[in-house]
């Protein structure tokens, strides 16, 4: 489904009408309410997770807390999944969304993006039992790829690895479990958090193969289309948080290592 068709169907399903999306809260509305609603996906540790107190924690909640503090409002975290990140923004259920929100030109037809928060590096996640060494090895009818619905890698796979069978699951916890149980051969997706995520399967000999040919993508805050005052403020806040070293410090705390690809911070948005 193209993103333009997705936008129309999304609007219809939400009862909004294709040309009349929900009115997003402006920066002034957020300040008056004294609350910033941020969507995060707790199935993406360490980006977000449920801690021992059953509270949402992780890189994204901690960064969202820093942003809310700059704005001088309280933070309300809203749980989202990969497939409903964009619908929550369009329906004004959140003011901004994270959840490893990669910027793409298709998504930018539906929502707006801020300057980058962090980079995303891609590769193959598989086990030592599999012979794969490069992306081209996945383009076979004998290969089953386990992927998460609504994620950036799927259009790439459909275009460049069309022979592979696709099994789509709702979240990364299910993806990881399916790979550990041998219900698929591999997954092509972001690999920044793989070491953290897969340590809960100590009996599995995992193999992670970087795919630099895919390129590097960047994750940003996603905001409602045309909500420029909020987007512009967030850009300034992110610039300050990057130059102060705050974003990198929070990243290293949760990912246990520096970003593989540094964000090229610039004062021009």
PDB file of C-alpha atoms in Angstrom:
ATOM      1  CA  UNK A   1       0.000   0.000   0.000  1.00  0.00           C
ATOM      2  CA  UNK A   2       1.371   3.408  -0.890  1.00  0.00           C
ATOM      3  CA  UNK A   3       1.657   6.008   1.845  1.00  0.00           C
ATOM      4  CA  UNK A   4      -0.850   8.289   0.078  1.00  0.00           C
ATOM      5  CA  UNK A   5      -3.430   5.476   0.047  1.00  0.00           C
ATOM      6  CA  UNK A   6      -2.506   4.736   3.647  1.00  0.00           C
ATOM      7  CA  UNK A   7      -3.184   8.356   4.601  1.00  0.00           C
ATOM      8  CA  UNK A   8      -6.626   8.316   2.988  1.00  0.00           C
ATOM      9  CA  UNK A   9      -7.572   4.969   4.518  1.00  0.00           C
ATOM     10  CA  UNK A  10      -6.252   6.065   7.876  1.00  0.00           C
ATOM     11  CA  UNK A  11      -8.332   9.215   7.786  1.00  0.00           C
ATOM     12  CA  UNK A  12     -11.431   7.282   6.763  1.00  0.00           C
ATOM     13  CA  UNK A  13     -10.944   4.680   9.495  1.00  0.00           C
ATOM     14  CA  UNK A  14     -10.562   7.388  12.087  1.00  0.00           C
ATOM     15  CA  UNK A  15     -13.671   9.173  10.833  1.00  0.00           C
ATOM     16  CA  UNK A  16     -11.628  12.219   9.934  1.00  0.00           C
ATOM     17  CA  UNK A  17     -12.156  12.522   6.205  1.00  0.00           C
ATOM     18  CA  UNK A  18      -9.206  12.386   3.819  1.00  0.00           C
ATOM     19  CA  UNK A  19      -8.923  16.180   3.608  1.00  0.00           C
ATOM     20  CA  UNK A  20      -9.761  17.077   7.204  1.00  0.00           C
ATOM     21  CA  UNK A  21      -7.325  15.474   9.665  1.00  0.00           C
ATOM     22  CA  UNK A  22      -7.688  15.990  13.400  1.00  0.00           C
ATOM     23  CA  UNK A  23      -6.499  19.368  14.615  1.00  0.00           C
ATOM     24  CA  UNK A  24      -3.195  18.908  16.434  1.00  0.00           C
ATOM     25  CA  UNK A  25      -2.426  20.777  19.614  1.00  0.00           C
ATOM     26  CA  UNK A  26      -0.176  23.740  18.892  1.00  0.00           C
ATOM     27  CA  UNK A  27       2.839  24.740  20.949  1.00  0.00           C
ATOM     28  CA  UNK A  28       0.658  27.319  22.725  1.00  0.00           C
ATOM     29  CA  UNK A  29      -1.992  24.657  23.430  1.00  0.00           C
ATOM     30  CA  UNK A  30       0.641  22.398  25.003  1.00  0.00           C
ATOM     31  CA  UNK A  31       1.977  25.244  27.141  1.00  0.00           C
ATOM     32  CA  UNK A  32      -1.522  26.148  28.301  1.00  0.00           C
ATOM     33  CA  UNK A  33      -2.288  22.513  29.138  1.00  0.00           C
ATOM     34  CA  UNK A  34       1.020  22.145  30.949  1.00  0.00           C
ATOM     35  CA  UNK A  35       1.455  18.681  29.425  1.00  0.00           C
ATOM     36  CA  UNK A  36       3.434  17.126  26.589  1.00  0.00           C
ATOM     37  CA  UNK A  37       2.113  13.790  25.271  1.00  0.00           C
ATOM     38  CA  UNK A  38       4.854  11.652  23.752  1.00  0.00           C
ATOM     39  CA  UNK A  39       4.296   8.298  22.045  1.00  0.00           C
ATOM     40  CA  UNK A  40       6.926   5.633  22.749  1.00  0.00           C
ATOM     41  CA  UNK A  41       7.063   1.926  21.978  1.00  0.00           C
ATOM     42  CA  UNK A  42       8.040  -0.176  25.038  1.00  0.00           C
ATOM     43  CA  UNK A  43       8.612  -3.246  22.857  1.00  0.00           C
ATOM     44  CA  UNK A  44      11.819  -1.649  21.530  1.00  0.00           C
ATOM     45  CA  UNK A  45      14.328  -1.975  24.368  1.00  0.00           C
ATOM     46  CA  UNK A  46      16.478  -0.116  25.155  1.00  0.00           C
ATOM     47  CA  UNK A  47      14.726   2.666  23.235  1.00  0.00           C
ATOM     48  CA  UNK A  48      11.773   2.054  25.539  1.00  0.00           C
ATOM     49  CA  UNK A  49      10.856  -0.780  27.895  1.00  0.00           C
ATOM     50  CA  UNK A  50       8.941  -1.656  31.037  1.00  0.00           C
ATOM     51  CA  UNK A  51      11.253  -1.553  34.059  1.00  0.00           C
ATOM     52  CA  UNK A  52      11.007  -3.582  37.279  1.00  0.00           C
ATOM     53  CA  UNK A  53       8.359  -1.158  38.564  1.00  0.00           C
ATOM     54  CA  UNK A  54       6.297  -1.762  35.406  1.00  0.00           C
ATOM     55  CA  UNK A  55       6.951   1.827  34.341  1.00  0.00           C
ATOM     56  CA  UNK A  56       7.963   2.827  30.827  1.00  0.00           C
ATOM     57  CA  UNK A  57      11.670   3.610  30.850  1.00  0.00           C
ATOM     58  CA  UNK A  58      14.581   3.725  28.418  1.00  0.00           C
ATOM     59  CA  UNK A  59      16.391   6.037  26.034  1.00  0.00           C
ATOM     60  CA  UNK A  60      13.300   7.627  24.482  1.00  0.00           C
ATOM     61  CA  UNK A  61      11.383   8.253  27.750  1.00  0.00           C
ATOM     62  CA  UNK A  62      14.492   9.795  29.307  1.00  0.00           C
ATOM     63  CA  UNK A  63      15.041  12.053  26.296  1.00  0.00           C
ATOM     64  CA  UNK A  64      11.324  12.953  26.250  1.00  0.00           C
ATOM     65  CA  UNK A  65      11.648  13.909  29.921  1.00  0.00           C
ATOM     66  CA  UNK A  66      14.535  16.248  29.066  1.00  0.00           C
ATOM     67  CA  UNK A  67      12.461  17.849  26.293  1.00  0.00           C
ATOM     68  CA  UNK A  68       9.430  18.323  28.562  1.00  0.00           C
ATOM     69  CA  UNK A  69      11.690  19.890  31.208  1.00  0.00           C
ATOM     70  CA  UNK A  70      12.979  22.381  28.634  1.00  0.00           C
ATOM     71  CA  UNK A  71       9.398  23.213  27.714  1.00  0.00           C
ATOM     72  CA  UNK A  72       8.449  23.558  31.374  1.00  0.00           C
ATOM     73  CA  UNK A  73       5.548  21.101  31.258  1.00  0.00           C
ATOM     74  CA  UNK A  74       4.843  17.639  32.651  1.00  0.00           C
ATOM     75  CA  UNK A  75       5.505  14.586  30.499  1.00  0.00           C
ATOM     76  CA  UNK A  76       2.802  12.036  29.687  1.00  0.00           C
ATOM     77  CA  UNK A  77       4.070   8.903  27.960  1.00  0.00           C
ATOM     78  CA  UNK A  78       1.628   7.140  25.625  1.00  0.00           C
ATOM     79  CA  UNK A  79       2.294   3.554  24.590  1.00  0.00           C
ATOM     80  CA  UNK A  80       2.338   3.015  20.805  1.00  0.00           C
ATOM     81  CA  UNK A  81       3.300   0.144  18.512  1.00  0.00           C
ATOM     82  CA  UNK A  82       5.165   0.263  15.210  1.00  0.00           C
ATOM     83  CA  UNK A  83       1.975   0.079  13.070  1.00  0.00           C
ATOM     84  CA  UNK A  84       0.084   2.792  14.992  1.00  0.00           C
ATOM     85  CA  UNK A  85       2.812   5.384  15.549  1.00  0.00           C
ATOM     86  CA  UNK A  86       1.677   7.574  12.650  1.00  0.00           C
ATOM     87  CA  UNK A  87      -2.087   7.077  13.251  1.00  0.00           C
ATOM     88  CA  UNK A  88      -1.649   8.305  16.839  1.00  0.00           C
ATOM     89  CA  UNK A  89      -0.075  11.530  15.570  1.00  0.00           C
ATOM     90  CA  UNK A  90      -2.711  12.054  12.881  1.00  0.00           C
ATOM     91  CA  UNK A  91      -5.539  11.430  15.361  1.00  0.00           C
ATOM     92  CA  UNK A  92      -4.020  13.878  17.899  1.00  0.00           C
ATOM     93  CA  UNK A  93      -3.614  11.164  20.524  1.00  0.00           C
ATOM     94  CA  UNK A  94      -0.009  12.322  21.003  1.00  0.00           C
ATOM     95  CA  UNK A  95       1.769  15.629  20.401  1.00  0.00           C
ATOM     96  CA  UNK A  96       4.855  13.896  19.073  1.00  0.00           C
ATOM     97  CA  UNK A  97       5.947  10.321  18.534  1.00  0.00           C
ATOM     98  CA  UNK A  98       9.202   8.438  18.893  1.00  0.00           C
ATOM     99  CA  UNK A  99       9.467   4.635  18.701  1.00  0.00           C
ATOM    100  CA  UNK A 100      12.511   4.649  16.372  1.00  0.00           C
ATOM    101  CA  UNK A 101      10.663   7.014  14.043  1.00  0.00           C
ATOM    102  CA  UNK A 102      12.834   6.897  10.915  1.00  0.00           C
ATOM    103  CA  UNK A 103      12.413   9.801   8.508  1.00  0.00           C
ATOM    104  CA  UNK A 104      11.292   8.714   5.053  1.00  0.00           C
ATOM    105  CA  UNK A 105       9.850  10.673   2.149  1.00  0.00           C
ATOM    106  CA  UNK A 106       6.728   8.475   2.191  1.00  0.00           C
ATOM    107  CA  UNK A 107       6.053   9.067   5.881  1.00  0.00           C
ATOM    108  CA  UNK A 108       6.703  12.777   5.382  1.00  0.00           C
ATOM    109  CA  UNK A 109       3.618  12.896   3.151  1.00  0.00           C
ATOM    110  CA  UNK A 110       1.534  12.171   6.256  1.00  0.00           C
ATOM    111  CA  UNK A 111       3.417  13.715   9.189  1.00  0.00           C
ATOM    112  CA  UNK A 112       6.253  16.203   9.700  1.00  0.00           C
ATOM    113  CA  UNK A 113       9.666  15.394  11.148  1.00  0.00           C
ATOM    114  CA  UNK A 114      12.128  17.294  13.292  1.00  0.00           C
ATOM    115  CA  UNK A 115      15.888  17.321  12.908  1.00  0.00           C
ATOM    116  CA  UNK A 116      17.461  13.916  13.695  1.00  0.00           C
ATOM    117  CA  UNK A 117      17.634  12.510  17.212  1.00  0.00           C
ATOM    118  CA  UNK A 118      19.857   9.527  16.424  1.00  0.00           C
ATOM    119  CA  UNK A 119      21.135   7.442  13.540  1.00  0.00           C
ATOM    120  CA  UNK A 120      19.959   3.966  12.590  1.00  0.00           C
ATOM    121  CA  UNK A 121      22.302   1.403  11.123  1.00  0.00           C
ATOM    122  CA  UNK A 122      20.895  -1.630   9.344  1.00  0.00           C
ATOM    123  CA  UNK A 123      21.909  -5.222   8.879  1.00  0.00           C
ATOM    124  CA  UNK A 124      20.939  -8.894   9.011  1.00  0.00           C
ATOM    125  CA  UNK A 125      20.019 -10.575  12.285  1.00  0.00           C
ATOM    126  CA  UNK A 126      20.322 -14.350  12.081  1.00  0.00           C
ATOM    127  CA  UNK A 127      22.064 -17.270  13.791  1.00  0.00           C
ATOM    128  CA  UNK A 128      25.338 -19.108  13.273  1.00  0.00           C
ATOM    129  CA  UNK A 129      23.364 -21.989  11.793  1.00  0.00           C
ATOM    130  CA  UNK A 130      22.526 -19.892   8.722  1.00  0.00           C
ATOM    131  CA  UNK A 131      25.018 -19.381   5.868  1.00  0.00           C
ATOM    132  CA  UNK A 132      24.143 -15.759   5.091  1.00  0.00           C
ATOM    133  CA  UNK A 133      27.007 -13.290   4.679  1.00  0.00           C
ATOM    134  CA  UNK A 134      25.379 -10.472   2.680  1.00  0.00           C
ATOM    135  CA  UNK A 135      21.999  -8.992   1.763  1.00  0.00           C
ATOM    136  CA  UNK A 136      21.860 -10.718  -1.611  1.00  0.00           C
ATOM    137  CA  UNK A 137      21.867 -14.093   0.175  1.00  0.00           C
ATOM    138  CA  UNK A 138      18.386 -13.318   1.509  1.00  0.00           C
ATOM    139  CA  UNK A 139      16.837 -13.035  -1.953  1.00  0.00           C
ATOM    140  CA  UNK A 140      15.745 -16.658  -2.198  1.00  0.00           C
ATOM    141  CA  UNK A 141      12.443 -18.518  -2.100  1.00  0.00           C
ATOM    142  CA  UNK A 142      13.956 -20.753   0.573  1.00  0.00           C
ATOM    143  CA  UNK A 143      14.454 -17.794   2.943  1.00  0.00           C
ATOM    144  CA  UNK A 144      11.800 -16.601   5.402  1.00  0.00           C
ATOM    145  CA  UNK A 145      12.307 -13.127   6.820  1.00  0.00           C
ATOM    146  CA  UNK A 146      10.683 -12.176  10.127  1.00  0.00           C
ATOM    147  CA  UNK A 147       9.819  -8.471  10.114  1.00  0.00           C
ATOM    148  CA  UNK A 148       7.740  -5.990  12.121  1.00  0.00           C
ATOM    149  CA  UNK A 149       4.723  -4.346  10.507  1.00  0.00           C
ATOM    150  CA  UNK A 150       5.025  -0.661   9.637  1.00  0.00           C
ATOM    151  CA  UNK A 151       8.828  -0.546   9.705  1.00  0.00           C
ATOM    152  CA  UNK A 152      11.205   1.088   7.236  1.00  0.00           C
ATOM    153  CA  UNK A 153      12.877  -2.080   5.987  1.00  0.00           C
ATOM    154  CA  UNK A 154       9.741  -3.668   4.513  1.00  0.00           C
ATOM    155  CA  UNK A 155       9.492  -1.574   1.302  1.00  0.00           C
ATOM    156  CA  UNK A 156      13.217  -2.149   0.727  1.00  0.00           C
ATOM    157  CA  UNK A 157      12.776  -5.902   1.115  1.00  0.00           C
ATOM    158  CA  UNK A 158       9.782  -5.984  -1.218  1.00  0.00           C
ATOM    159  CA  UNK A 159      11.758  -4.130  -3.880  1.00  0.00           C
ATOM    160  CA  UNK A 160      15.226  -5.631  -3.492  1.00  0.00           C
ATOM    161  CA  UNK A 161      14.616  -9.077  -1.966  1.00  0.00           C
ATOM    162  CA  UNK A 162      11.340 -10.033  -3.697  1.00  0.00           C
ATOM    163  CA  UNK A 163      11.937 -13.790  -3.634  1.00  0.00           C
ATOM    164  CA  UNK A 164      12.120 -14.005   0.156  1.00  0.00           C
ATOM    165  CA  UNK A 165       9.000 -14.969   2.097  1.00  0.00           C
ATOM    166  CA  UNK A 166       7.833 -12.303   4.554  1.00  0.00           C
ATOM    167  CA  UNK A 167       6.284 -13.021   7.943  1.00  0.00           C
ATOM    168  CA  UNK A 168       5.006  -9.794   9.548  1.00  0.00           C
ATOM    169  CA  UNK A 169       4.639  -9.574  13.329  1.00  0.00           C
ATOM    170  CA  UNK A 170       3.382  -6.774  15.552  1.00  0.00           C
ATOM    171  CA  UNK A 171       6.507  -5.946  17.556  1.00  0.00           C
ATOM    172  CA  UNK A 172      10.214  -6.662  17.986  1.00  0.00           C
ATOM    173  CA  UNK A 173       9.765  -8.872  21.030  1.00  0.00           C
ATOM    174  CA  UNK A 174       7.707 -11.229  18.863  1.00  0.00           C
ATOM    175  CA  UNK A 175      10.273 -10.870  16.050  1.00  0.00           C
ATOM    176  CA  UNK A 176      13.161 -11.834  18.325  1.00  0.00           C
ATOM    177  CA  UNK A 177      11.247 -14.762  19.831  1.00  0.00           C
ATOM    178  CA  UNK A 178      10.308 -16.077  16.385  1.00  0.00           C
ATOM    179  CA  UNK A 179      13.937 -16.012  15.258  1.00  0.00           C
ATOM    180  CA  UNK A 180      15.073 -17.720  18.474  1.00  0.00           C
ATOM    181  CA  UNK A 181      12.453 -20.433  17.950  1.00  0.00           C
ATOM    182  CA  UNK A 182      13.558 -21.007  14.354  1.00  0.00           C
ATOM    183  CA  UNK A 183      10.268 -19.844  12.802  1.00  0.00           C
ATOM    184  CA  UNK A 184      12.241 -17.792  10.298  1.00  0.00           C
ATOM    185  CA  UNK A 185      15.743 -17.577   8.901  1.00  0.00           C
ATOM    186  CA  UNK A 186      16.668 -13.940   9.443  1.00  0.00           C
ATOM    187  CA  UNK A 187      15.493 -10.373   9.814  1.00  0.00           C
ATOM    188  CA  UNK A 188      16.741  -7.279   8.018  1.00  0.00           C
ATOM    189  CA  UNK A 189      16.331  -4.206  10.204  1.00  0.00           C
ATOM    190  CA  UNK A 190      18.083  -1.764  12.502  1.00  0.00           C
ATOM    191  CA  UNK A 191      20.940  -3.350  14.453  1.00  0.00           C
ATOM    192  CA  UNK A 192      21.904  -0.616  16.935  1.00  0.00           C
ATOM    193  CA  UNK A 193      20.002  -2.284  19.793  1.00  0.00           C
ATOM    194  CA  UNK A 194      20.569  -5.910  18.813  1.00  0.00           C
ATOM    195  CA  UNK A 195      23.220  -6.696  21.439  1.00  0.00           C
ATOM    196  CA  UNK A 196      20.960  -5.374  24.203  1.00  0.00           C
ATOM    197  CA  UNK A 197      17.822  -7.065  22.896  1.00  0.00           C
ATOM    198  CA  UNK A 198      19.141 -10.536  22.150  1.00  0.00           C
ATOM    199  CA  UNK A 199      21.021 -11.134  25.413  1.00  0.00           C
ATOM    200  CA  UNK A 200      17.818 -12.676  26.837  1.00  0.00           C
ATOM    201  CA  UNK A 201      18.453 -15.687  24.547  1.00  0.00           C
ATOM    202  CA  UNK A 202      21.877 -16.829  25.831  1.00  0.00           C
ATOM    203  CA  UNK A 203      21.540 -20.298  24.324  1.00  0.00           C
ATOM    204  CA  UNK A 204      21.284 -18.920  20.790  1.00  0.00           C
ATOM    205  CA  UNK A 205      24.458 -18.202  18.821  1.00  0.00           C
ATOM    206  CA  UNK A 206      23.401 -15.005  17.085  1.00  0.00           C
ATOM    207  CA  UNK A 207      25.040 -13.539  14.007  1.00  0.00           C
ATOM    208  CA  UNK A 208      24.670  -9.861  13.134  1.00  0.00           C
ATOM    209  CA  UNK A 209      25.862  -8.791   9.688  1.00  0.00           C
ATOM    210  CA  UNK A 210      26.060  -5.020   9.007  1.00  0.00           C
ATOM    211  CA  UNK A 211      24.708  -3.906   5.639  1.00  0.00           C
ATOM    212  CA  UNK A 212      26.382  -0.539   4.953  1.00  0.00           C
ATOM    213  CA  UNK A 213      25.118  -0.647   1.373  1.00  0.00           C
ATOM    214  CA  UNK A 214      21.633   0.065   2.711  1.00  0.00           C
ATOM    215  CA  UNK A 215      22.866   3.376   4.053  1.00  0.00           C
ATOM    216  CA  UNK A 216      22.202   5.149   7.331  1.00  0.00           C
ATOM    217  CA  UNK A 217      18.783   6.480   8.275  1.00  0.00           C
ATOM    218  CA  UNK A 218      17.913   8.979  10.991  1.00  0.00           C
ATOM    219  CA  UNK A 219      15.163   8.912  13.579  1.00  0.00           C
ATOM    220  CA  UNK A 220      13.345  12.091  14.558  1.00  0.00           C
ATOM    221  CA  UNK A 221      10.326  13.273  16.477  1.00  0.00           C
ATOM    222  CA  UNK A 222       7.211  12.873  14.338  1.00  0.00           C
ATOM    223  CA  UNK A 223       4.614  15.644  14.664  1.00  0.00           C
ATOM    224  CA  UNK A 224       1.326  16.415  12.962  1.00  0.00           C
ATOM    225  CA  UNK A 225       1.458  17.807   9.453  1.00  0.00           C
ATOM    226  CA  UNK A 226       1.717  21.595   9.515  1.00  0.00           C
ATOM    227  CA  UNK A 227       2.371  21.879  13.261  1.00  0.00           C
ATOM    228  CA  UNK A 228       5.311  24.157  12.533  1.00  0.00           C
ATOM    229  CA  UNK A 229       5.554  26.045  15.829  1.00  0.00           C
ATOM    230  CA  UNK A 230       5.972  22.781  17.763  1.00  0.00           C
ATOM    231  CA  UNK A 231       8.340  21.309  15.177  1.00  0.00           C
ATOM    232  CA  UNK A 232      10.535  24.434  15.115  1.00  0.00           C
ATOM    233  CA  UNK A 233      10.726  24.582  18.910  1.00  0.00           C
ATOM    234  CA  UNK A 234      11.685  20.903  19.031  1.00  0.00           C
ATOM    235  CA  UNK A 235      14.452  21.519  16.488  1.00  0.00           C
ATOM    236  CA  UNK A 236      15.951  24.208  18.710  1.00  0.00           C
ATOM    237  CA  UNK A 237      15.594  22.022  21.809  1.00  0.00           C
ATOM    238  CA  UNK A 238      17.268  19.095  20.027  1.00  0.00           C
ATOM    239  CA  UNK A 239      20.143  21.325  18.873  1.00  0.00           C
ATOM    240  CA  UNK A 240      20.725  22.389  22.466  1.00  0.00           C
ATOM    241  CA  UNK A 241      20.497  18.812  23.763  1.00  0.00           C
ATOM    242  CA  UNK A 242      22.892  17.551  21.081  1.00  0.00           C
ATOM    243  CA  UNK A 243      25.485  20.285  21.565  1.00  0.00           C
ATOM    244  CA  UNK A 244      25.336  19.857  25.351  1.00  0.00           C
ATOM    245  CA  UNK A 245      26.106  16.145  24.892  1.00  0.00           C
ATOM    246  CA  UNK A 246      22.810  15.156  26.522  1.00  0.00           C
ATOM    247  CA  UNK A 247      21.482  12.992  23.676  1.00  0.00           C
ATOM    248  CA  UNK A 248      24.751  11.054  23.346  1.00  0.00           C
ATOM    249  CA  UNK A 249      25.033  10.570  27.120  1.00  0.00           C
ATOM    250  CA  UNK A 250      21.508   9.141  27.362  1.00  0.00           C
ATOM    251  CA  UNK A 251      22.203   6.939  24.319  1.00  0.00           C
ATOM    252  CA  UNK A 252      25.381   5.490  25.836  1.00  0.00           C
ATOM    253  CA  UNK A 253      23.612   4.882  29.149  1.00  0.00           C
ATOM    254  CA  UNK A 254      20.976   2.684  27.508  1.00  0.00           C
ATOM    255  CA  UNK A 255      22.737   1.228  24.441  1.00  0.00           C
ATOM    256  CA  UNK A 256      25.989   0.639  26.364  1.00  0.00           C
ATOM    257  CA  UNK A 257      28.055   2.114  23.536  1.00  0.00           C
ATOM    258  CA  UNK A 258      28.311   5.299  21.442  1.00  0.00           C
ATOM    259  CA  UNK A 259      26.151   5.723  18.341  1.00  0.00           C
ATOM    260  CA  UNK A 260      27.675   3.831  15.428  1.00  0.00           C
ATOM    261  CA  UNK A 261      27.061   6.862  13.202  1.00  0.00           C
ATOM    262  CA  UNK A 262      27.161  10.305  14.812  1.00  0.00           C
ATOM    263  CA  UNK A 263      24.335  12.729  14.083  1.00  0.00           C
ATOM    264  CA  UNK A 264      25.724  15.637  12.003  1.00  0.00           C
ATOM    265  CA  UNK A 265      24.386  18.393  14.257  1.00  0.00           C
ATOM    266  CA  UNK A 266      23.786  21.727  12.544  1.00  0.00           C
ATOM    267  CA  UNK A 267      22.202  25.009  13.718  1.00  0.00           C
ATOM    268  CA  UNK A 268      20.350  25.197  10.380  1.00  0.00           C
ATOM    269  CA  UNK A 269      17.110  23.236  10.213  1.00  0.00           C
TER     270      UNK A 269
END
